[in-house]
Coordinates of C-alpha atoms and ligand atoms in Angstrom, one line a residue:
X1 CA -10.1 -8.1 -97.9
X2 CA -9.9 -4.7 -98.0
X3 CA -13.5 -4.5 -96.6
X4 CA -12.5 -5.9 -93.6
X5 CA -11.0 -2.8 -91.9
X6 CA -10.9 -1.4 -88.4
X7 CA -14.6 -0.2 -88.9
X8 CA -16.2 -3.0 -90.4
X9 CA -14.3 -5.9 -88.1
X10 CA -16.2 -4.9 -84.8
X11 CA -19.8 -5.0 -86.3
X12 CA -19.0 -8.3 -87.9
X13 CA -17.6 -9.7 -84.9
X14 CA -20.3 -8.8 -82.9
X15 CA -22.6 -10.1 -85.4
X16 CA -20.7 -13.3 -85.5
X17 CA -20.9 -13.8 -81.5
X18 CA -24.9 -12.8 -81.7
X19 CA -25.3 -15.6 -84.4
X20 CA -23.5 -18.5 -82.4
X21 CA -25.4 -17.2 -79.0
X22 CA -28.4 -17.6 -80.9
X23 CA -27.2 -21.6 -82.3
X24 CA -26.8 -22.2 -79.0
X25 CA -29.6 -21.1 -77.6
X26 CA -31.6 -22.8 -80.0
X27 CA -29.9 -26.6 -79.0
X28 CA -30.8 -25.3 -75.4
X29 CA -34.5 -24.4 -75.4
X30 CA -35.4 -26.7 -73.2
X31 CA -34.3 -24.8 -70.2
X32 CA -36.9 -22.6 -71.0
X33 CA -40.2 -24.9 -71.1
X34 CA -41.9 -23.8 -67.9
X35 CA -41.3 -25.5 -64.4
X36 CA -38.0 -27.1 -65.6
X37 CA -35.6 -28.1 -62.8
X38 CA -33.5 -26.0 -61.4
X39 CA -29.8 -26.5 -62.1
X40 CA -26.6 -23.8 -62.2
X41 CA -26.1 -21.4 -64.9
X42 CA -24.5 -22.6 -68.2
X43 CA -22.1 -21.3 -69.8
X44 CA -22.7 -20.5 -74.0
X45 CA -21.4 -23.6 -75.9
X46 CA -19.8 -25.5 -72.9
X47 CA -22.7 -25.9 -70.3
X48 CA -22.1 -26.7 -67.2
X49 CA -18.9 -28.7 -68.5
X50 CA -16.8 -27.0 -66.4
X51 CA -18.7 -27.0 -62.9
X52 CA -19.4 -31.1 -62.9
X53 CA -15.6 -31.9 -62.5
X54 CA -15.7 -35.6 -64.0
X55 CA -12.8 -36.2 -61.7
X56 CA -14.5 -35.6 -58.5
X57 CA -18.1 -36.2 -59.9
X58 CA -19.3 -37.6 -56.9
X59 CA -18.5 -34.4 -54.8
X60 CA -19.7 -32.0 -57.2
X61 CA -23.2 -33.7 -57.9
X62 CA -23.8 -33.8 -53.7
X63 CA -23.0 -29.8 -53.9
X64 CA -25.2 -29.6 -56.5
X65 CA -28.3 -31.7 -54.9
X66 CA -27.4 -29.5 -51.4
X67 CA -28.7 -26.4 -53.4
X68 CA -31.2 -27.6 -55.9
X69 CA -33.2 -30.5 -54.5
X70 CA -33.5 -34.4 -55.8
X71 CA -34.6 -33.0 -59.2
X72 CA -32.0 -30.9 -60.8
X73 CA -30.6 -29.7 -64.3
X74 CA -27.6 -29.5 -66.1
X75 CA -26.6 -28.6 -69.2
X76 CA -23.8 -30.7 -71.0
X77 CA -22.8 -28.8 -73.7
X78 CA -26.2 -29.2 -76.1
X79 CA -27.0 -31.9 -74.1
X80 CA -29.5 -31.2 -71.3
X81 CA -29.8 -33.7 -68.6
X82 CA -31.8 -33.6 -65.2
X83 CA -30.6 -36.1 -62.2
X84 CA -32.7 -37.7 -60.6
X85 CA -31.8 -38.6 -56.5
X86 CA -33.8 -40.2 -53.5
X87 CA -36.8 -43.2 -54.0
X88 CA -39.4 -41.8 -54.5
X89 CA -38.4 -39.3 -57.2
X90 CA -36.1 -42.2 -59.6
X91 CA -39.9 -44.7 -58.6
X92 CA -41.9 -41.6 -60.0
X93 CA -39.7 -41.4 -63.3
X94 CA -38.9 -45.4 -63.9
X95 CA -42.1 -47.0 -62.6
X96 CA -45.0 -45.0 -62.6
X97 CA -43.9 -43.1 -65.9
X98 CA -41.7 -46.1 -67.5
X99 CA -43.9 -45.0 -70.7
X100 CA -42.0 -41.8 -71.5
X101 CA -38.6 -42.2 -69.7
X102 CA -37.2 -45.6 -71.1
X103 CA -35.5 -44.1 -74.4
X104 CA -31.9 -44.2 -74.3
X105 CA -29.8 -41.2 -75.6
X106 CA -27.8 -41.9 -78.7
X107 CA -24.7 -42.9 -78.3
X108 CA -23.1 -41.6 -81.5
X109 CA -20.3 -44.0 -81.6
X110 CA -22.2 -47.4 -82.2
X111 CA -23.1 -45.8 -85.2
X112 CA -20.0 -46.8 -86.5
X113 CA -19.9 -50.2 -85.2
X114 CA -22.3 -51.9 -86.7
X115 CA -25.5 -51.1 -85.6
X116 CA -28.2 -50.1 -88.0
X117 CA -31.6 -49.4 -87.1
X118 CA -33.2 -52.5 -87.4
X119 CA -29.7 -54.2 -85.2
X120 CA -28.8 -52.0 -82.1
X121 CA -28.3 -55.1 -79.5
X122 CA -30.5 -54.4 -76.4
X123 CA -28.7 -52.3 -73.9
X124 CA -28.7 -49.2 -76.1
X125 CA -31.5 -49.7 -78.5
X126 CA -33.8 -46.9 -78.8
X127 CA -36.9 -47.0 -77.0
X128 CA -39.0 -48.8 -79.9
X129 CA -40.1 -52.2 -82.1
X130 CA -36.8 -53.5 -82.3
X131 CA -35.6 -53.1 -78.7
X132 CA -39.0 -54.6 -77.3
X133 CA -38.8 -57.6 -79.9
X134 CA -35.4 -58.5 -78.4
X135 CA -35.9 -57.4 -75.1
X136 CA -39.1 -60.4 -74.5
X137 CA -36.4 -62.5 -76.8
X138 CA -34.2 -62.6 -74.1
X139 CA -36.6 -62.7 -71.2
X140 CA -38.1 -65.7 -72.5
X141 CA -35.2 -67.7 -73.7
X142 CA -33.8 -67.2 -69.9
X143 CA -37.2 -67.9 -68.6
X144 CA -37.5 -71.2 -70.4
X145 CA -33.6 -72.5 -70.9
X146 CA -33.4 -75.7 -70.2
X147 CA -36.6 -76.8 -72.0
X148 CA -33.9 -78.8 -73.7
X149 CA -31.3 -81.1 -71.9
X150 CA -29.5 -78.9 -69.0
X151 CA -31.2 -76.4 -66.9
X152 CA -29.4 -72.9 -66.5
X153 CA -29.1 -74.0 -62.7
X154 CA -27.4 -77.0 -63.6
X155 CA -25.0 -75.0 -65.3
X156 CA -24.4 -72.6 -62.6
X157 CA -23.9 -75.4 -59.5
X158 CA -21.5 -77.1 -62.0
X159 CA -19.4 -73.7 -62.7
X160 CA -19.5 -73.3 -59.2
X161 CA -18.1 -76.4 -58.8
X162 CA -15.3 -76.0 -61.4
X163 CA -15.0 -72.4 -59.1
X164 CA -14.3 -74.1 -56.2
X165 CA -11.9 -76.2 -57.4
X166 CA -9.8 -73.2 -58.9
X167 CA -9.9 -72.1 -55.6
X168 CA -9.0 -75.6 -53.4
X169 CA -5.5 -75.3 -56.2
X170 CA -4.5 -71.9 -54.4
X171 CA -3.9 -74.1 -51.3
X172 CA -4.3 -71.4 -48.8
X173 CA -1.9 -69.0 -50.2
X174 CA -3.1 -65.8 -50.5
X175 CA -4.7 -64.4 -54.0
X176 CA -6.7 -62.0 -55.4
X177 CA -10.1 -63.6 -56.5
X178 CA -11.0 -61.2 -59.7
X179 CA -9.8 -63.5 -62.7
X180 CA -11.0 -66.3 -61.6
X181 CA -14.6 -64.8 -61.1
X182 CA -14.2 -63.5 -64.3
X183 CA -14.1 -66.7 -65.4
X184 CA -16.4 -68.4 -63.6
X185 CA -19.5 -65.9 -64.8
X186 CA -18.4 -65.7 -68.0
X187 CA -19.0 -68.8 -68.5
X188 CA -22.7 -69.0 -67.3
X189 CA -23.0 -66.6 -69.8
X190 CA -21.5 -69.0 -72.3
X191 CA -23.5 -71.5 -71.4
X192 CA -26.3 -69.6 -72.1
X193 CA -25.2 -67.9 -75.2
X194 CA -23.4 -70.7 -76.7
X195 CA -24.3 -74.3 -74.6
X196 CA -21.1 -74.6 -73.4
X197 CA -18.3 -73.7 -71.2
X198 CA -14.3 -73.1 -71.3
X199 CA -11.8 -74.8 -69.5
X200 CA -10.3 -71.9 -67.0
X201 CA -7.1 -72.0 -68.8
X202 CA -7.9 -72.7 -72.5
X203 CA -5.9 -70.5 -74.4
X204 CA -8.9 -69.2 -76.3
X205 CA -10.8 -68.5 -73.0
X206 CA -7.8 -66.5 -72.0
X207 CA -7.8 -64.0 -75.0
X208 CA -12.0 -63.9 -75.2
X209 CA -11.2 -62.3 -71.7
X210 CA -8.7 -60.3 -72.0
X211 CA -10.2 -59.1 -75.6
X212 CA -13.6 -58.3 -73.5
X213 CA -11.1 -56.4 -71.1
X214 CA -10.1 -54.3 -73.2
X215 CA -13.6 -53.4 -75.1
X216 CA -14.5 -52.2 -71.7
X217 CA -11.7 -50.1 -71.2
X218 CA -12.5 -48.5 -74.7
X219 CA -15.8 -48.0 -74.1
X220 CA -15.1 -45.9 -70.3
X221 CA -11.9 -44.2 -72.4
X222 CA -11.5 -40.8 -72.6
X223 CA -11.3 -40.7 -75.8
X224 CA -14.6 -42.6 -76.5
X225 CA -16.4 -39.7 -74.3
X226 CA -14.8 -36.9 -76.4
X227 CA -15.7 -39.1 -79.9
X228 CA -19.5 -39.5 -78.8
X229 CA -19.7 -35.9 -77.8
X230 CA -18.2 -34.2 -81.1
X231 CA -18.9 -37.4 -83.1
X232 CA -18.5 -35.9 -86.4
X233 CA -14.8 -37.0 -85.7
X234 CA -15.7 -40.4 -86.1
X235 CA -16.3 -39.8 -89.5
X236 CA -12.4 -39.2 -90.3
X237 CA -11.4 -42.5 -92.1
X238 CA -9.5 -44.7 -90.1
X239 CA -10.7 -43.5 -86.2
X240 CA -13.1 -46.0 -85.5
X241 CA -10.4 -49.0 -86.2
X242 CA -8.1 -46.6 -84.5
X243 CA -9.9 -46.3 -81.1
X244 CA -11.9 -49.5 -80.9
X245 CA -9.6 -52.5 -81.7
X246 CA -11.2 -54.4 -79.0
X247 CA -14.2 -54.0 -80.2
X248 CA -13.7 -54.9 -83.4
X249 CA -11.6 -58.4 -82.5
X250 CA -15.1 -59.0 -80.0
X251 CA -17.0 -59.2 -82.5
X252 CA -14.7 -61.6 -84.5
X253 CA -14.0 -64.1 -81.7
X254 CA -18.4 -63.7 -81.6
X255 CA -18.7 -64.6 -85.3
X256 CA -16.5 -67.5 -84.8
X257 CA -18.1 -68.8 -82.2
X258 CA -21.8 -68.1 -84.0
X259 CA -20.1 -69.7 -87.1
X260 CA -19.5 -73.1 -85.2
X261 CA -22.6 -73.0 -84.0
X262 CA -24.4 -73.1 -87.9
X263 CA -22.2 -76.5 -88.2
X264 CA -23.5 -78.4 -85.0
X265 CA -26.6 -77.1 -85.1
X266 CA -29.9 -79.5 -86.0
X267 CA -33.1 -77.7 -86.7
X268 CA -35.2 -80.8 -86.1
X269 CA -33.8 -80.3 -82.3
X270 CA -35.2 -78.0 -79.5
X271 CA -32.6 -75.1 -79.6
X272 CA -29.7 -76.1 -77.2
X273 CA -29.0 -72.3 -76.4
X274 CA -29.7 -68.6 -77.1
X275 CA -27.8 -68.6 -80.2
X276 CA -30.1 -71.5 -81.5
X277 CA -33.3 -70.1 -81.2
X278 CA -31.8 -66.7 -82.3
X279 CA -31.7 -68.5 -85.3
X280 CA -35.2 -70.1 -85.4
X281 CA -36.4 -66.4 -85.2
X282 CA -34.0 -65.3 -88.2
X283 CA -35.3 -68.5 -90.3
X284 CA -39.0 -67.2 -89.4
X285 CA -38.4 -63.6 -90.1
X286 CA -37.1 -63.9 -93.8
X287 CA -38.6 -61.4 -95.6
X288 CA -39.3 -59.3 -92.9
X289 CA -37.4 -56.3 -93.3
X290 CA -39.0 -54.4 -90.3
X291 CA -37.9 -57.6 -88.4
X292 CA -34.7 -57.1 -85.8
X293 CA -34.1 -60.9 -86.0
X294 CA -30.9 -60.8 -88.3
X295 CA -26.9 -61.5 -88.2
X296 CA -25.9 -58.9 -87.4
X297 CA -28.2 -58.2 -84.2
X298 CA -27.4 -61.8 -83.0
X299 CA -23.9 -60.5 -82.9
X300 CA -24.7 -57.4 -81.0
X301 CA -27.8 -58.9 -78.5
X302 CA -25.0 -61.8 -77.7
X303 CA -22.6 -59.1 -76.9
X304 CA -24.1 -56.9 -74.9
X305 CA -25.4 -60.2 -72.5
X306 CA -21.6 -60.6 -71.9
X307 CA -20.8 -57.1 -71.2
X308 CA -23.9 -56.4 -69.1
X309 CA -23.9 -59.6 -67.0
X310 CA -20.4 -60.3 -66.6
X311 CA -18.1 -57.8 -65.0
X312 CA -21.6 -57.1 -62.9
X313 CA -21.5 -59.8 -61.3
X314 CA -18.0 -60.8 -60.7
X315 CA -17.9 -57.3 -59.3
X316 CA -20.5 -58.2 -56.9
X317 CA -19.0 -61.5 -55.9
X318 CA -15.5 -60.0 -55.2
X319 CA -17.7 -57.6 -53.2
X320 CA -19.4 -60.4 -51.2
X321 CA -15.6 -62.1 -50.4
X322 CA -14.3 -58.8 -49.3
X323 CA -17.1 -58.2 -46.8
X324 CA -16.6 -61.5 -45.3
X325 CA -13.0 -61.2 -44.4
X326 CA -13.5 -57.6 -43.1
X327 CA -16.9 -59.0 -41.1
X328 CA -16.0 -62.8 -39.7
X329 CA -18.5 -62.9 -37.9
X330 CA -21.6 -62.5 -40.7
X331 CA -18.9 -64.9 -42.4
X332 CA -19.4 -67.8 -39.4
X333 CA -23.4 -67.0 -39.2
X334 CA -23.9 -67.7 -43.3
X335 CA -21.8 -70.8 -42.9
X336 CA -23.7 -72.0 -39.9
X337 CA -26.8 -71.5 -41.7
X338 CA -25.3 -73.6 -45.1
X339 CA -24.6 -76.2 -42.5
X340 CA -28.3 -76.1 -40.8
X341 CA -30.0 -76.5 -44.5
X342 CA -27.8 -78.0 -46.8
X343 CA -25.4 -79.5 -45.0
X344 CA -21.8 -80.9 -46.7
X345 CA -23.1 -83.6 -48.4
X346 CA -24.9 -81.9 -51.5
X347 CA -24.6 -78.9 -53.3
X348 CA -26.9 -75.8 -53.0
X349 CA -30.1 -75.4 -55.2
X350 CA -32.2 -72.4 -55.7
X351 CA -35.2 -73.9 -53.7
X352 CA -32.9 -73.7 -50.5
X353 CA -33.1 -69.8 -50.5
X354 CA -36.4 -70.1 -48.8
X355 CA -34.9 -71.4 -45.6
X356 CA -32.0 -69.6 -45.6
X357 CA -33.3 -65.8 -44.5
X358 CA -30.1 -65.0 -43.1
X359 CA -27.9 -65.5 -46.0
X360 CA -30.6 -64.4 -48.4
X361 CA -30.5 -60.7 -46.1
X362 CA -26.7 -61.1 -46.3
X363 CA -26.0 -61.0 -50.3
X364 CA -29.2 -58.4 -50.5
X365 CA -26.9 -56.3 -48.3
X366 CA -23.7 -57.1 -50.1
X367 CA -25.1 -55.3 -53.4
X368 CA -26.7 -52.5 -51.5
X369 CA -23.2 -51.5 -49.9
X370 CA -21.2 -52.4 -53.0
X371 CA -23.7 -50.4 -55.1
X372 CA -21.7 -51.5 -58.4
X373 CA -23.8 -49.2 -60.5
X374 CA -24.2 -46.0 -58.8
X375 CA -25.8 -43.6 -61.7
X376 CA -27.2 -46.7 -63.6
X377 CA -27.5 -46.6 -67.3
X378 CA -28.8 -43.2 -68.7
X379 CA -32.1 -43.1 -69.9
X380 CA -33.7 -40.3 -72.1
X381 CA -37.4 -39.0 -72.3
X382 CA -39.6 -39.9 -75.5
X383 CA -42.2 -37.5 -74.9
X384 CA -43.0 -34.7 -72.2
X385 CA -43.3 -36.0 -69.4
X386 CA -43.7 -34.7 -65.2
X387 CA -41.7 -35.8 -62.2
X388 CA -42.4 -34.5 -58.8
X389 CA -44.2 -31.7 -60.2
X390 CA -40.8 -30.5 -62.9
X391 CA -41.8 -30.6 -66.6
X392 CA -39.3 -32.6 -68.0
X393 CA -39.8 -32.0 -72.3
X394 CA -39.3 -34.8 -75.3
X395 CA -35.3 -35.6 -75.6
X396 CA -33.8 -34.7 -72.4
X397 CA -31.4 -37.3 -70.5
X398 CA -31.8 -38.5 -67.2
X399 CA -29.0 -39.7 -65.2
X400 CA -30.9 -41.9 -62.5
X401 CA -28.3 -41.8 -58.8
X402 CA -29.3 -45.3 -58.2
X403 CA -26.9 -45.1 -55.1
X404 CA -28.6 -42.4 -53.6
X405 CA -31.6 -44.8 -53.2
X406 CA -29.6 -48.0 -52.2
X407 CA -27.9 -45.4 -49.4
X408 CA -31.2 -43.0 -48.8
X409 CA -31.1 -41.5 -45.4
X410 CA -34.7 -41.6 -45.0
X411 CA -35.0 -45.3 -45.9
X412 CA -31.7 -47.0 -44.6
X413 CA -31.3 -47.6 -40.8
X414 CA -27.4 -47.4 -41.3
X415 CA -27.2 -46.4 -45.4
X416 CA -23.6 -46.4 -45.4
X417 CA -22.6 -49.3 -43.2
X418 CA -22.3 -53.6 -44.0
X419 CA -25.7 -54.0 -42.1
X420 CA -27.6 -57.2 -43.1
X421 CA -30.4 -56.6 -40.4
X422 CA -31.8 -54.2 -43.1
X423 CA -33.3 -57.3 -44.6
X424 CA -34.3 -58.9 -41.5
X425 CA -37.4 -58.6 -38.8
X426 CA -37.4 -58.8 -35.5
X427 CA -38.0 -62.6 -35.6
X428 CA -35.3 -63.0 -38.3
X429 CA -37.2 -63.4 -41.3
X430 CA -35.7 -62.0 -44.6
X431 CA -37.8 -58.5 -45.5
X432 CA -37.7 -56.8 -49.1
X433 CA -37.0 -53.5 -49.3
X434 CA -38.9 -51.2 -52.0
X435 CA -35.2 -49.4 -51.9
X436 CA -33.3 -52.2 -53.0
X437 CA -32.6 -50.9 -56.7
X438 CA -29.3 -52.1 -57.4
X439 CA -31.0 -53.3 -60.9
X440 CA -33.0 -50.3 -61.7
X441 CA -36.9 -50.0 -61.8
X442 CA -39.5 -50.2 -64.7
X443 CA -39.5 -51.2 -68.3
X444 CA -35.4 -50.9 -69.0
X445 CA -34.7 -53.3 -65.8
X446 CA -32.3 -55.5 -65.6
X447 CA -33.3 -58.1 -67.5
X448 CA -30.7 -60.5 -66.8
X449 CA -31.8 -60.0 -62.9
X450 CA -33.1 -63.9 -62.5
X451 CA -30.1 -65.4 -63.6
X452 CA -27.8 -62.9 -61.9
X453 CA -29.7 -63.4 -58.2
X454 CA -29.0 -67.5 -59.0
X455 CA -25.4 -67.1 -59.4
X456 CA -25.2 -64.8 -56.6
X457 CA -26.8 -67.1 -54.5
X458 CA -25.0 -70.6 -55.5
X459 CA -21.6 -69.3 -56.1
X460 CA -21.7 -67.3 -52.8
X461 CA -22.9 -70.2 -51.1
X462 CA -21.3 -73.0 -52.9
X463 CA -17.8 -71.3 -51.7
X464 CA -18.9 -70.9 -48.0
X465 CA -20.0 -74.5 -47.9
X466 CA -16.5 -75.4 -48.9
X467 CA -14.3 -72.5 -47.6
X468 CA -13.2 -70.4 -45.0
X469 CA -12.1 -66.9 -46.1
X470 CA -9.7 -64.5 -44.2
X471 CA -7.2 -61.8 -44.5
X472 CA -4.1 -63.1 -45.4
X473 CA -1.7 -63.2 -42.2
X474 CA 0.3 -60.4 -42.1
X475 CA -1.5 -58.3 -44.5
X476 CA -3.6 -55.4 -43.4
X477 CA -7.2 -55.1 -43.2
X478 CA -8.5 -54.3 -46.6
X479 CA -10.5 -50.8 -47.0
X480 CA -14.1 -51.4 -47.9
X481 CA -14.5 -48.0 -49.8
X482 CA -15.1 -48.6 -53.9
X483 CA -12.3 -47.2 -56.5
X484 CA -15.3 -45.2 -58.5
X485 CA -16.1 -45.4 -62.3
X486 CA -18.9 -46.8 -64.2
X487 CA -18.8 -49.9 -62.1
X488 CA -17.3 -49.5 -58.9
X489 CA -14.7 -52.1 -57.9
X490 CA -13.5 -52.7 -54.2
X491 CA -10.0 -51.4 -53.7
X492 CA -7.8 -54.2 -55.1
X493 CA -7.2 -57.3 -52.4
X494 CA -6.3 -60.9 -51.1
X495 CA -7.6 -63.4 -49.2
X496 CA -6.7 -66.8 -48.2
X497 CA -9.4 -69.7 -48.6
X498 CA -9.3 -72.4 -45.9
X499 CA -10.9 -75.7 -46.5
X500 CA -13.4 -76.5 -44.0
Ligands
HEM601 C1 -25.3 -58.2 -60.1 C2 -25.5 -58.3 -61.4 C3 -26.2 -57.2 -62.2 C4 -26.5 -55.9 -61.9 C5 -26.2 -55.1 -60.6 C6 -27.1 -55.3 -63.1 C7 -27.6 -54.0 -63.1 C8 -28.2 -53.5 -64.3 C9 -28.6 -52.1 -64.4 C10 -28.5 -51.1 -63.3 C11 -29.1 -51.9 -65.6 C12 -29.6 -50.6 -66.2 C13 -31.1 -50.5 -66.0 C14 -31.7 -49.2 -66.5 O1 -31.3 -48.7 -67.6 O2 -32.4 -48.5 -65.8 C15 -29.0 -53.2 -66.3 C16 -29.4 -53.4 -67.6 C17 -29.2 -54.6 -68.3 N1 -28.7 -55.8 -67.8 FE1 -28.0 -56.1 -65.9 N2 -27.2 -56.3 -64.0 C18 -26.6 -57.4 -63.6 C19 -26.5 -58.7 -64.2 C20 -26.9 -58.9 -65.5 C21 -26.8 -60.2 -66.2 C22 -26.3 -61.5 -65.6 C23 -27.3 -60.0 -67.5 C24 -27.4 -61.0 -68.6 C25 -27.9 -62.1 -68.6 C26 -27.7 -58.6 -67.6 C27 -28.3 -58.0 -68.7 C28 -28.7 -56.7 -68.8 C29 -29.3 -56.1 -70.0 C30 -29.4 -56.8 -71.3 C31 -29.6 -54.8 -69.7 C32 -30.2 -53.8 -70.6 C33 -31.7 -53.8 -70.5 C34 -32.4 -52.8 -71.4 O3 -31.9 -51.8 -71.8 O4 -33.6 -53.0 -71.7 N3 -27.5 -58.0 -66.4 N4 -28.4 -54.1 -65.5
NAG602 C1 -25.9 -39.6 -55.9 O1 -26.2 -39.9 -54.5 C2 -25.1 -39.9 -53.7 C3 -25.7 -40.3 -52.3 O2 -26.8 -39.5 -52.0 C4 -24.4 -38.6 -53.7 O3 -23.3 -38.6 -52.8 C5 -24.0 -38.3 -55.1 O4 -23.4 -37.0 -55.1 C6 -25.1 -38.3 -56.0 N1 -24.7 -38.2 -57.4 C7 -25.3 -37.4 -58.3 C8 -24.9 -37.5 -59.7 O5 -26.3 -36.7 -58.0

């Protein structure tokens, strides 16, 4: 101790500060490979914590692509990061060099919730064997469901039918529509997971819901952000059960379910769902221990379809509701259209889409406003790799501003206006739009995008077929603007549904 006088404390000091400059400059070399992005000056340590208020991200990040272009960089503590903004750069990166951008940054936290490196679900598996080997799982078990009794458009009309009816017991009183769109969706994705479906007010049902809820709100929590980004706090015992009880009562209500399935199931049967031929592919991989086929995955891969296709697309259906009470008279033109094709007498079918141009522009334009996803899911380089002309090296994370594609200046007629003419010609035929990203571009796509356009499409229509929707009397007009977070919501509000 008694070294440590007046005289030796400043040197030491000094050397201390040099060394932790140095660390830090190490985890940020990066910023030095030639013809990086541009971004704003970090701060040692923090980054650019400080200047990307999370609070007000949205005002921040347009300040920052006002002064350094579509391709910037930022540094997030030791993270570096480079958002990408406008079509043609996020095309460049996803789709022409899908081979080097579709890794996903660890997300320290899954770690320690039962993934392992041969079981990391789908939605956050590294760029790799196992993630492909699930990814085509699940592509072609949606491709060819129904190769047993019930086709997954059978199950959707019928849940839409069940929908409707939830709705015709409101009797014209105003309500707000989330729950039971929760409900609805999450049971296509039952019926694919598991073959069947839940009565709307089975008790069960009720807490799978509310337990799903809550996973999400862990998983957006504060305190899940400041875990992943110091994680070795996750490794003081008892934190993990602490933060993610939701989680962890998921994936028990999951085994349950997976566990009932064992009993009814009959190998000498096609597989009746997902789950089934999950475990065909476990059966054929024994002894395969590079194989991803295994318990515990089927667990995680069944998860994350439920928390990637469910909140997404009851989000995007209370979207579609809201815009017809605020616009009546798309609302009248959709209905006049059902009428034209379909008529009352049966229910909607996918075929029906190719007649119906107006509708088809209408629920195109309903997720381009709504934009539900506005930065997407982060991606991270696996190599080196160039986009519009910036060398972006191995390991960096890209934060892809999907909504600054769906609401490009340069693209959109009226970006940030309800405006289904930008899916129509002159002669009123329905026009795709290159722009229209609302499920990301390239390899890590949506890959539940077919069955989420089929549910769009019958539940929206199903409901105008049968329904007339309106702002309750007395009640102001809602505001179309989104409450922002991961998935942006509309601003909470009721309608009233008329029988036609
Ligand atoms: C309107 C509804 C939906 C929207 C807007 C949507 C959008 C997205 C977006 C933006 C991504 C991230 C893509 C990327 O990383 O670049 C994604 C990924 C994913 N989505 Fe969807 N989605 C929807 C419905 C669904 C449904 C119904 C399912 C399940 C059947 C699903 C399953 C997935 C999966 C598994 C991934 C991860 C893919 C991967 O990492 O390889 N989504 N979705
Ligand atoms: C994404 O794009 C929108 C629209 O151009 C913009 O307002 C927002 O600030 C952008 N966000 C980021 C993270 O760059």
């Amino acid at each position: 101790m008694g070294l440590l006088t007046g005289e030796t404390l400043g040197p030491l000091a000094v050397a201390v500060a040099v060394f932790l400059l140095l660390v830090d400059l190490l985890h940020r070399r990066q910023r030095w490979a030639p013809r990086y992005p541009p971004g704003p000056m970090p701060l040692p340590g923090l980054g650019n914590l400080l200047q990307v208020d999370s609070l007000d991200r949205r005002c921040s990040f347009t300040q920052l692509r006002h002064r350094f272009g579509d391709v910037f960089s930022l540094q997030l503590a030791w993270t570096p990061v480079v958002v990408l903004n406008g079509l043609v750069a996020i095309r460049e990166a996803l789709v022409y060099r899908s081979e080097d951008t579709s890794d996903r940054p660890p997300v320290p936290m899954f770690q320690h919730l039962g993934c392992g490196p041969q079981a990391e679900g789908v939605i956050f598996a590294r760029y790799g064997r196992a993630w492909r080997e699930q990814r085509r799982f699940c592509v072609s078990t949606l491709r060819n469901f129904g190769m047993g009794k019930k086709s997954l458009e059978q199950w959707v009309t019928e849940e839409a039918s069940c929908l409707c009816a939830a709705f015709a017991d409101q009797a014209g009183r105003p309500f707000s529509p989330n729950a039971l769109l929760n409900k609805a969706v999450s049971n296509v994705i039952a019926s694919l997971t598991f073959g069947r479906r839940f009565e709307y007010n089975d008790p069960r049902y009720l807490k799978i819901l509310d337990v799903m809820e809550e996973v999400e709100k862990e998983h957006s929590g504060f305190l899940t952000q400041v875990l992943n980004a110091i994680p070795v706090l996750l490794h003081i015992p008892g934190v993990v059960a602490k933060v993610f009880p939701g989680h962890r009562a998921f994936m028990a209500l999951l085994d349950e379910l997976v566990a009932e399935h064992r009993m009814t199931r009959d190998p000498a049967q096609p597989p009746r769902d997902l789950t089934d031929a999950f475990l065909d592919e476990v059966e054929k991989a024994k002894g395969n221990p590079e194989s991803s086929f295994s318990d515990e995955n089927l667990r995680l891969v069944v998860s994350d379809l439920f928390t990637a296709g469910m909140v997404t697309t009851s989000t995007t259906l209370a979207w579609a509701l809201l815009l017809m009470i605020l616009h009546p008279d798309v609302q009248r033109r959709v209905q006049q259209e059902i009428d034209e094709v379909i008529g009352q007498a049966r229910r909607p079918e996918m075929g029906d889409q190719a007649h119906m141009p107006f509708t088809m522009a209408v629920v195109h334009e309903v997720q381009r406003f709504g934009d539900i996803i506005p930065l997407g899911a982060p991606h991270m380089t696996s190599r080196d790799t160039e986009v519009q002309g910036f060398l972006i090296p191995k390991g960096t994370t890209l934060i892809t501003n999907l909504s600054s594609v769906l609401k490009d200046e340069t693209v959109w007629k009226n970006p940030f206006c309800f405006y289904p003419e930008h899916f129509l010609d002159a002669q009123g035929h329905f026009v795709k739009q290159e722009a229209f990203m609302p499920f990301s571009a390239g390899r890590r796509s949506c890959l539940g995008e077919p069955l989420a356009r089929m549910e769009l499409f019958l539940f929206f229509t199903c409901l105008l077929q049968r329904f007339s929707f309106s702002v309750p009397a007395g009640q102001p007009r809602p505001s179309d603007h989104g409450v922002f977070g991961p998935i942006v919501n509309p601003s909470p509000y009721q309608l009233c549904a008329t029988p036609r």
